[in-house]
Coordinates of C-alpha atoms in Angstrom, one line a residue:
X675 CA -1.0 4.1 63.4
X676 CA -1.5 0.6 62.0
X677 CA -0.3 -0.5 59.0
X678 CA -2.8 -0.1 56.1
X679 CA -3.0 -3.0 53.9
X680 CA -5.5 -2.3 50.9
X681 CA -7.1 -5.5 49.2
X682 CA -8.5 -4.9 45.6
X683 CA -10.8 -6.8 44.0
X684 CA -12.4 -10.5 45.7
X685 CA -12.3 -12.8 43.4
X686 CA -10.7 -16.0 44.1
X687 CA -6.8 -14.6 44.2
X688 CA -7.8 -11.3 46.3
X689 CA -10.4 -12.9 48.7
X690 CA -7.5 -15.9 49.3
X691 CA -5.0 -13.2 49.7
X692 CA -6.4 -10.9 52.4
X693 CA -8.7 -14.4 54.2
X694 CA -4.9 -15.2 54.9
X695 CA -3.3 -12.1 55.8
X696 CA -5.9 -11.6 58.6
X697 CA -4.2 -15.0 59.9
X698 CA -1.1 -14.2 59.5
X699 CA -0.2 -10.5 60.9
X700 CA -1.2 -9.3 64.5
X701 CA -4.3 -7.0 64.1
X702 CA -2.7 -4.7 66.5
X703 CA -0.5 -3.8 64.3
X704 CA -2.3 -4.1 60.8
X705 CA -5.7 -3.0 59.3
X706 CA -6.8 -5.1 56.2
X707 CA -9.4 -3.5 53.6
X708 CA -11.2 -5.4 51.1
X709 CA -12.6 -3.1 48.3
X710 CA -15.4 -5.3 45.6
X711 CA -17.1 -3.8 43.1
X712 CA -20.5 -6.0 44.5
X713 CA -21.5 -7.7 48.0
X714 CA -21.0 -11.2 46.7
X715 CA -18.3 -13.8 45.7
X716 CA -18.5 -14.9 42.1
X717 CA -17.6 -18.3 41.3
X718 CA -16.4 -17.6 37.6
X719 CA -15.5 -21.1 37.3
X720 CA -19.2 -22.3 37.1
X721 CA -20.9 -19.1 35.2
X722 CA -21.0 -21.1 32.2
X723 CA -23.4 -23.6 34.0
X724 CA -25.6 -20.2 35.1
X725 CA -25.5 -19.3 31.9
X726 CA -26.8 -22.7 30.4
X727 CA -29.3 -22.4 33.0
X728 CA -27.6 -23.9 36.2
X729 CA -27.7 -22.5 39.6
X730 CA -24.2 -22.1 41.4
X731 CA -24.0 -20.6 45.2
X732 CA -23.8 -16.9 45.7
X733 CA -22.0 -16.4 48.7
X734 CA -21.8 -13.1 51.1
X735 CA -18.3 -11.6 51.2
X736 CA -19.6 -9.6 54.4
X737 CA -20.2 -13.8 55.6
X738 CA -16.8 -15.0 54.0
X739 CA -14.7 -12.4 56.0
X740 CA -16.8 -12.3 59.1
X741 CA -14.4 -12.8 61.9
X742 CA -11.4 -12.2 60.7
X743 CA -11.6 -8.4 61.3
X744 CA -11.1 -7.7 57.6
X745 CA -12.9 -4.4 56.8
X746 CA -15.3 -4.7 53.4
X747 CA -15.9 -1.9 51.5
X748 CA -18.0 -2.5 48.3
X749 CA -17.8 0.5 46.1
X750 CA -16.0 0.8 42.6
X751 CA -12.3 1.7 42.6
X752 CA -11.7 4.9 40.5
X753 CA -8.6 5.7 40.8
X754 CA -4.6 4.5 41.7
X755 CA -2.2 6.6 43.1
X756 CA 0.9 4.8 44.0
X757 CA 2.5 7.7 44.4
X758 CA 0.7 8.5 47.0
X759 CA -0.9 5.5 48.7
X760 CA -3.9 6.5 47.9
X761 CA -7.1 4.8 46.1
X762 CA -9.9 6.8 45.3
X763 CA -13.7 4.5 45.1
X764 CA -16.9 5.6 44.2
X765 CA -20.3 4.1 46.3
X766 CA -24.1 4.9 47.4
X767 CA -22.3 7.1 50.1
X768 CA -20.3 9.2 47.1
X769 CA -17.2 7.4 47.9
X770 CA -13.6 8.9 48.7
X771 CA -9.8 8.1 49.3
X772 CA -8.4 4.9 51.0
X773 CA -5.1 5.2 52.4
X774 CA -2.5 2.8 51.9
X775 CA 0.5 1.1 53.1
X776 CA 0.8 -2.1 51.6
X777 CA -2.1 -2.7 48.4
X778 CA -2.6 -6.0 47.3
X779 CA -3.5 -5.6 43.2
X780 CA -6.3 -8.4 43.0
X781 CA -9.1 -7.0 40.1
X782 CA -8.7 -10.0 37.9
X783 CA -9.2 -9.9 34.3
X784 CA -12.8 -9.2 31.9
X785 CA -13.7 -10.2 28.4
X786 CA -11.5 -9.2 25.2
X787 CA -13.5 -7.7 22.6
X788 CA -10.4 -8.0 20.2
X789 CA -11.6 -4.8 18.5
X790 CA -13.7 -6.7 16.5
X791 CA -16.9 -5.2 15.0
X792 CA -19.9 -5.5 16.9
X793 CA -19.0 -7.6 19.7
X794 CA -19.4 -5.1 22.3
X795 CA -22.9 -3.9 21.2
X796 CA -24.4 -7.7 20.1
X797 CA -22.4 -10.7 21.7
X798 CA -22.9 -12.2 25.2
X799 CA -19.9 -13.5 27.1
X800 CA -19.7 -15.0 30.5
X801 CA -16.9 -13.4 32.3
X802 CA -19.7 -11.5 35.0
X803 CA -22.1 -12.7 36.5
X804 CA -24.6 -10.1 35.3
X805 CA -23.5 -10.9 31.7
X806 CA -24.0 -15.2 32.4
X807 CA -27.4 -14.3 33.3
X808 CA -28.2 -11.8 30.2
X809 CA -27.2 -15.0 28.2
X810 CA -29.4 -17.1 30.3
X811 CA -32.3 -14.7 29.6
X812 CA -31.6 -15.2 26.3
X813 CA -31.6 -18.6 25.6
X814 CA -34.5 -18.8 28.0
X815 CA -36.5 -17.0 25.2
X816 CA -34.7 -18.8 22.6
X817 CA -36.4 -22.3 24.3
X818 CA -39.3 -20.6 25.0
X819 CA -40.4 -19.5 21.6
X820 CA -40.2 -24.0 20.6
X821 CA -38.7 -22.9 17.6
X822 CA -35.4 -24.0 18.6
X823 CA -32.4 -21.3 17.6
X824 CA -28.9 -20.6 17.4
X825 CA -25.9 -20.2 19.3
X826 CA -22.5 -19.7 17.9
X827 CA -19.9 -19.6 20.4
X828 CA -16.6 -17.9 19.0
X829 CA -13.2 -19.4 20.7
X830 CA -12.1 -23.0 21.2
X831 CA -10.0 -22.1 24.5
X832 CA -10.9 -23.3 28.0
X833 CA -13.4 -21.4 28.5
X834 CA -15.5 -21.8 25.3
X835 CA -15.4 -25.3 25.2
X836 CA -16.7 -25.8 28.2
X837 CA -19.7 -22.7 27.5
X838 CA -20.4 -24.4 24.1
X839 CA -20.9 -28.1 26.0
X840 CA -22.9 -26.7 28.9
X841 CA -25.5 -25.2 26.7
X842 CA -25.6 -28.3 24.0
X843 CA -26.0 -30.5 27.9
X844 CA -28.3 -28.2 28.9
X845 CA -30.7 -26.8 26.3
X846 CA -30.9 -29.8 23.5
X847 CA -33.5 -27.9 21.8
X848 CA -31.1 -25.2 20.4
X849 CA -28.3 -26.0 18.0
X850 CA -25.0 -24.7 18.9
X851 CA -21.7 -23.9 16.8
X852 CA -18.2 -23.6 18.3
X853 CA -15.8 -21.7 16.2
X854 CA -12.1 -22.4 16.4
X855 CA -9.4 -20.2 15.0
X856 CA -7.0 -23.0 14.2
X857 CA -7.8 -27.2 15.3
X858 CA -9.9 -27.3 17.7
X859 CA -8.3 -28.7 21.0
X860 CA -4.7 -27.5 19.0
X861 CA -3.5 -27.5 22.7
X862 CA -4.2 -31.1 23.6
X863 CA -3.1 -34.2 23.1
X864 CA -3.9 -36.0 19.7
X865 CA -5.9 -38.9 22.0
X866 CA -8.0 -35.7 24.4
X867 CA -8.2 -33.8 21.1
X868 CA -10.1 -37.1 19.5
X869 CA -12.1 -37.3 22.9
X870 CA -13.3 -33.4 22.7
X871 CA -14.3 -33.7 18.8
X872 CA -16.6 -37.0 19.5
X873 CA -17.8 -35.2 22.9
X874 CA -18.7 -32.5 20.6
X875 CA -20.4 -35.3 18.0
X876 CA -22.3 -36.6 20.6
X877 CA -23.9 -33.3 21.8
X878 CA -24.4 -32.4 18.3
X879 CA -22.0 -29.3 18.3
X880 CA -20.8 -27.9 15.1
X881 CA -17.5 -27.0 14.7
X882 CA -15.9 -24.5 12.7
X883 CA -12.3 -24.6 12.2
X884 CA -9.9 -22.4 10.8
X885 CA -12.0 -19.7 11.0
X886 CA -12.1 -16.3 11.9
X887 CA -14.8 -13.9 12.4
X888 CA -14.7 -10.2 11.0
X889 CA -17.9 -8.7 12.4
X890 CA -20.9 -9.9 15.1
X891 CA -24.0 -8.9 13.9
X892 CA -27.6 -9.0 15.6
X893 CA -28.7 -11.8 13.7
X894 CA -25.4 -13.5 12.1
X895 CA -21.5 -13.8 12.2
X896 CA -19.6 -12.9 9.6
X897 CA -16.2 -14.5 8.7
X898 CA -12.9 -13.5 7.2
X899 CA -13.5 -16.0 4.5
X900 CA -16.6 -14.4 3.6
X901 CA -19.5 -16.5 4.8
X902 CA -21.9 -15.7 7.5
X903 CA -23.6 -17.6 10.5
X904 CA -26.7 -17.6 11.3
X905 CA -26.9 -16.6 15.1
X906 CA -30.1 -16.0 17.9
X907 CA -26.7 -15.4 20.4
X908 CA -23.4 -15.0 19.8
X909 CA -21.3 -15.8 23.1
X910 CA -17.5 -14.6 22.9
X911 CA -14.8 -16.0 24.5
X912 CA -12.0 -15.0 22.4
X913 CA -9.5 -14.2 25.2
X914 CA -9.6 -11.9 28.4
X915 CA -8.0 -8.3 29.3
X916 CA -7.3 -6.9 32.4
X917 CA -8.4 -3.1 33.5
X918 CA -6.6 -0.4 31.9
X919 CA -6.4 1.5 35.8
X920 CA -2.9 0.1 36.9
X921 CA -1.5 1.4 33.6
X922 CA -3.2 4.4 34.4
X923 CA -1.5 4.7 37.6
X924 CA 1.7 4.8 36.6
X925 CA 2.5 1.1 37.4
X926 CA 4.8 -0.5 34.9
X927 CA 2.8 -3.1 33.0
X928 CA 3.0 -5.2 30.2
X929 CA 1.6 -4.4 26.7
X930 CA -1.0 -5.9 27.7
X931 CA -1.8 -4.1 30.8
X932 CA -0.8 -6.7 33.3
X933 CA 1.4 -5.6 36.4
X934 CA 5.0 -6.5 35.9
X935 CA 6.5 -8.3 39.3
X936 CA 9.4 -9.8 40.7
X937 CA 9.7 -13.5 42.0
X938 CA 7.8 -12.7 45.3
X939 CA 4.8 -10.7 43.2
X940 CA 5.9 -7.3 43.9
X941 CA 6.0 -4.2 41.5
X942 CA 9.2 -3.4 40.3
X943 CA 8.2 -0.1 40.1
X944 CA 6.4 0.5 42.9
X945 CA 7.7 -2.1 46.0
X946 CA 4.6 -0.9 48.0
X947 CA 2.5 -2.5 45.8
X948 CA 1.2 -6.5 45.3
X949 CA -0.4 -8.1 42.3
X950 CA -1.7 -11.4 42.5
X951 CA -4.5 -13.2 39.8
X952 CA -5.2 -12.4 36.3
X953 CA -4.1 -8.5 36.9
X954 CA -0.2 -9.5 37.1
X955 CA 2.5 -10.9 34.6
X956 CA 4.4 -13.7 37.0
X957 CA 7.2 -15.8 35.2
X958 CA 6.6 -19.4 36.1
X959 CA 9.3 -21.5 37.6
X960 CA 9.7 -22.8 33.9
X961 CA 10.7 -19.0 32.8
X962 CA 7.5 -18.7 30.9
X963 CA 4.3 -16.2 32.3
X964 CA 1.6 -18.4 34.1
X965 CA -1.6 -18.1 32.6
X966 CA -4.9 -16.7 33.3
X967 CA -6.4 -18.9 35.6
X968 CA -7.6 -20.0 38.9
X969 CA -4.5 -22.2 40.1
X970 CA -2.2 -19.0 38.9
X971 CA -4.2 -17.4 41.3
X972 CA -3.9 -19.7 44.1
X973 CA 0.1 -19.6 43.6
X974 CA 0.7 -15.9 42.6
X975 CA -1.9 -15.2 45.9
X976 CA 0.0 -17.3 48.2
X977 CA 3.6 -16.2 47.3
X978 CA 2.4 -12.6 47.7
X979 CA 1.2 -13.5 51.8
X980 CA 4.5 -14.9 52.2
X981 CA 6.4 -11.9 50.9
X982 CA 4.2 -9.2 52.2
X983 CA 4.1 -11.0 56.2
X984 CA 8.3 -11.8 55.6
X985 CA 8.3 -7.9 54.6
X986 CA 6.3 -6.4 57.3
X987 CA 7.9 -8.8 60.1
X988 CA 11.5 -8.9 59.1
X989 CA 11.8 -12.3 58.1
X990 CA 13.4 -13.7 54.8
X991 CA 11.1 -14.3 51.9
X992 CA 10.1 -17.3 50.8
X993 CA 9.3 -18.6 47.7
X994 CA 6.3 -20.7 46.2
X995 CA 6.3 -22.7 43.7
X996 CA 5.0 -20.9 40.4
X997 CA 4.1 -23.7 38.4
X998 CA 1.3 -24.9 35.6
X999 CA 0.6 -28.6 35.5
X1000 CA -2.6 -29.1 34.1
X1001 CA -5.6 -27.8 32.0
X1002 CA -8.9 -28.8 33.1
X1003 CA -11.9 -29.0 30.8
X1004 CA -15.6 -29.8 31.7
X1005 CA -17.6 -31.0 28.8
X1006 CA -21.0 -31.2 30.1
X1007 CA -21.8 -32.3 33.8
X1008 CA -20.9 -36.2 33.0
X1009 CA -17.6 -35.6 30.9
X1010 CA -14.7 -33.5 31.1
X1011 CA -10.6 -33.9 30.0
X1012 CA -8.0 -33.6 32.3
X1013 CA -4.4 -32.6 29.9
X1014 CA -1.0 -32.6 31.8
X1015 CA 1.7 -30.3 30.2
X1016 CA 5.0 -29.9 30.4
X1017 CA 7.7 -27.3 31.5
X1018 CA 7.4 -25.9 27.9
X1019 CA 3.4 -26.0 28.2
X1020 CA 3.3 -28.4 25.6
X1021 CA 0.5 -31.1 26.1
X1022 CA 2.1 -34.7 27.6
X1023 CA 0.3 -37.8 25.6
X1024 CA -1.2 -39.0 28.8
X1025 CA -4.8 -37.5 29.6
X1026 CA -7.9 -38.7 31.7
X1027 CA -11.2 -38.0 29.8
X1028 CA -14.8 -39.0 30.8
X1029 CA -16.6 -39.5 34.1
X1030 CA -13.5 -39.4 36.2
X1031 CA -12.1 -36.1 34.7
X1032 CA -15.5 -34.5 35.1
X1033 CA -15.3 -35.6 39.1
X1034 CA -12.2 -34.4 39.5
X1035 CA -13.0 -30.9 37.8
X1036 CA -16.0 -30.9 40.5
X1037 CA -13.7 -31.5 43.2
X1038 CA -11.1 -28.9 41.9
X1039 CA -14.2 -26.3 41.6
X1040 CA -15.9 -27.4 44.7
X1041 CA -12.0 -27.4 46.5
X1042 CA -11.6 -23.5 44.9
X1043 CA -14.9 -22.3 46.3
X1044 CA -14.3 -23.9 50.2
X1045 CA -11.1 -22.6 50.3
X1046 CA -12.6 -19.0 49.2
X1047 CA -15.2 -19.5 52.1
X1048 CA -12.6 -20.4 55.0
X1049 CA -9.9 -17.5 54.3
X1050 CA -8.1 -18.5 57.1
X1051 CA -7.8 -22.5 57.3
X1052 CA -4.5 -24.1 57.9
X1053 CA -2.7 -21.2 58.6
X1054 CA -0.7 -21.0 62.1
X1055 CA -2.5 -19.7 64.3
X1056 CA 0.5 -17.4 65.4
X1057 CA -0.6 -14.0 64.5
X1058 CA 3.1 -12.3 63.3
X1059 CA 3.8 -8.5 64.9
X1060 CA 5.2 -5.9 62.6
X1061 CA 8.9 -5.1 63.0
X1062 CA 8.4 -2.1 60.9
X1063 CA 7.6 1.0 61.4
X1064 CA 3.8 1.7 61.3
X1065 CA 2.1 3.7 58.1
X1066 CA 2.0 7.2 57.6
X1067 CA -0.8 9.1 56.2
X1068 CA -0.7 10.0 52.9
X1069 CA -0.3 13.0 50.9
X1070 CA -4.1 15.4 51.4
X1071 CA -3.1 17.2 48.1
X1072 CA -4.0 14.4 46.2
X1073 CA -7.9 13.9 44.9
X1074 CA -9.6 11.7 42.1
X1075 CA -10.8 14.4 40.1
X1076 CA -7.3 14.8 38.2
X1077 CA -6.3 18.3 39.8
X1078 CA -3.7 17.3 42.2
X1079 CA -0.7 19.8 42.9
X1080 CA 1.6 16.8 43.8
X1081 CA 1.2 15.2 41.0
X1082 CA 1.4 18.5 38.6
X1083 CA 4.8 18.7 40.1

């Protein structure tokens, strides 16, 4: 039998994870598995220019993986069992159980509600690509209506800056407020922190600082401090969370649900398992936990290949550099801040802004999504064979429906 390795999730960490393992390991010895929720690749890195009213490439997964002999299977994942080397999906066909030697923990992160009234039920956020373009419709009918409207984005992190610039860019007819918990920029430098506030001048954004919401209504946000927003779309962005099904499984995770690893992004609790991405808590080579983001995904993917091919082949593990440079910040199409940090994440005084910064943010995006389409460039050609033994099948007491003997005992 060959040895089973089980990809979840294809997003940029999982679909760079098992593009390379297909290169790596002999395919007479392994079978690879990549299990999506939907057909396509999303580029979450651009959905806040969907949103605003962009378009951004869609690309095939069945296309991305074609010839590389990695099996896709695009049904839901239901259920972990580690114990078992089983995962249990749901699909058109009913689903069932995928056996498993080697799974590869890739399903990324979502939006944070923060328990906050009424987010769930009346704010838009842009973490899916179904919910970019439910905000799209929705400023779409804002514009249409020619009596302008409002849209309030709550959270001055990466990501709602760049949503709240986009849309100003984008759709001048609406007037848009960013609220900030603390300063905004607190992150950045004191000279890219200057740039983002007259960015924001320029495009006519209003910022709220030092505020913090209590409730999202239909029509309005309310605010700790007592006053209220007048809102036609709330978009959220106050943070991200990861699914509660590896806690769920019994993997040890972090308060927060994220996977807790060693150096070479394997579960201390369960050394058959891999998590790379948003879904794992990896301690930089600084000694603090990399953040959500897309390079944490390229490093946390790649020292996972290396581990999981030294593993499977008998060679000594190497390790990759677990590091976090940079934060990168488009404001609009034409302007963007590029802020170098240190080893304590603090912000260095030196940043690019403007023109160039935006370019090099396209080329970094651009860079993230050719490297997702060719899985498999630049890595030897030398397929590795297994020096261990091959998988065995796994326990047939176990099912998804919660009755399962093994587990009772």
């Amino acid at each position: 039998m060959k040895h089973r390795i089980v990809v979840l999730g294809a997003g940029y960490a999982g679909a760079y994870t098992a593009g390379n393992l297909a290169r790596r390991l002999s395919p007479a010895d392994t079978e690879i598995t990549v299990v999506n929720a939907v057909p396509e690749f999303v580029q979450r890195l651009r959905l806040h220019r969907l949103a605003a009213g962009g378009e951004i490439e869609t690309p095939q997964l069945a296309d991305v993986f074609a010839g590389t002999g990695i099996r896709l299977r695009v049904a839901r994942i239901t259920a972990v069992a580690p114990e078992n080397r089983v995962v249990a999906v749901a699909d058109a066909d009913g689903g069932g159980l995928l056996p498993y030697d080697t799974l590869v923990y890739a399903l990324g992160s979502r939006v944070a509600y923060r328990d906050v009234p009424g987010v769930a039920e009346h704010a838009f956020h842009v973490t899916a690509r179904p919910a970019a373009l439910r905000l799209r419709d929705r400023l779409d009918s804002l514009d249409t209506r020619g009596a302008g409207g409002t849209v309030v984005v709550v959270g001055d992190g990466l990501t709602g800056i760049e949503t709240a610039t986009e849309i100003a860019e984008a759709r001048t007819g609406l007037s848009v407020t960013l609220v900030a918990r603390g300063e905004l920029g607190a992150r950045l430098s004191a000279g890219a922190r200057a740039h983002l506030r007259r960015a924001c001048d320029r495009m006519g954004i209003t910022v709220r600082e030092h505020t913090v919401v209590a409730a999202v209504e239909a029509t309005r946000v309310r605010c700790t401090d007592g006053t209220a927003l007048a809102s036609d779309a709330t978009v959220w962005t106050g943070g991200f969370a990861v699914d509660p099904l590896a806690a769920a499984a019994g993997l040890e995770v972090t308060d927060d649900g994220r996977i807790v690893v060693d150096r070479t992004m394997r579960s201390v609790s369960h050394p058959d398992v891999y998590a790379v991405g948003d879904s794992v808590r990896a301690l930089g080579d600084n000694g603090r936990p990399l953040p959500m983001s897309c390079g944490s995904a390229g490093y946390t993917g790649k020292q996972a290949i290396d581990a999981i091919v030294a593993h499977l082949t008998g060679r000594e593990v190497a390790h990759t550099k677990l590091v976090y440079t940079f934060n990168h910040i488009s404001l609009g199409r034409r302007d963007g801040i590029l802020q170098p940090v240190d080893d304590e994440a603090r912000a260095k005084p030196a940043y690019v802004a403007g023109r160039t910064a935006a370019r090099v943010k396209a080329c970094i995006v651009r860079g993230s999504l050719w490297g997702t389409l060719h899985p498999t460039y630049g890595v030897p050609r030398r397929r590795r064979r297994l020096a261990a033994a091959p998988g065995t099948a796994p326990d047939p007491s176990w099912d998804a429906t919660g009755e399962n003997p093994s587990l009772a005992a």
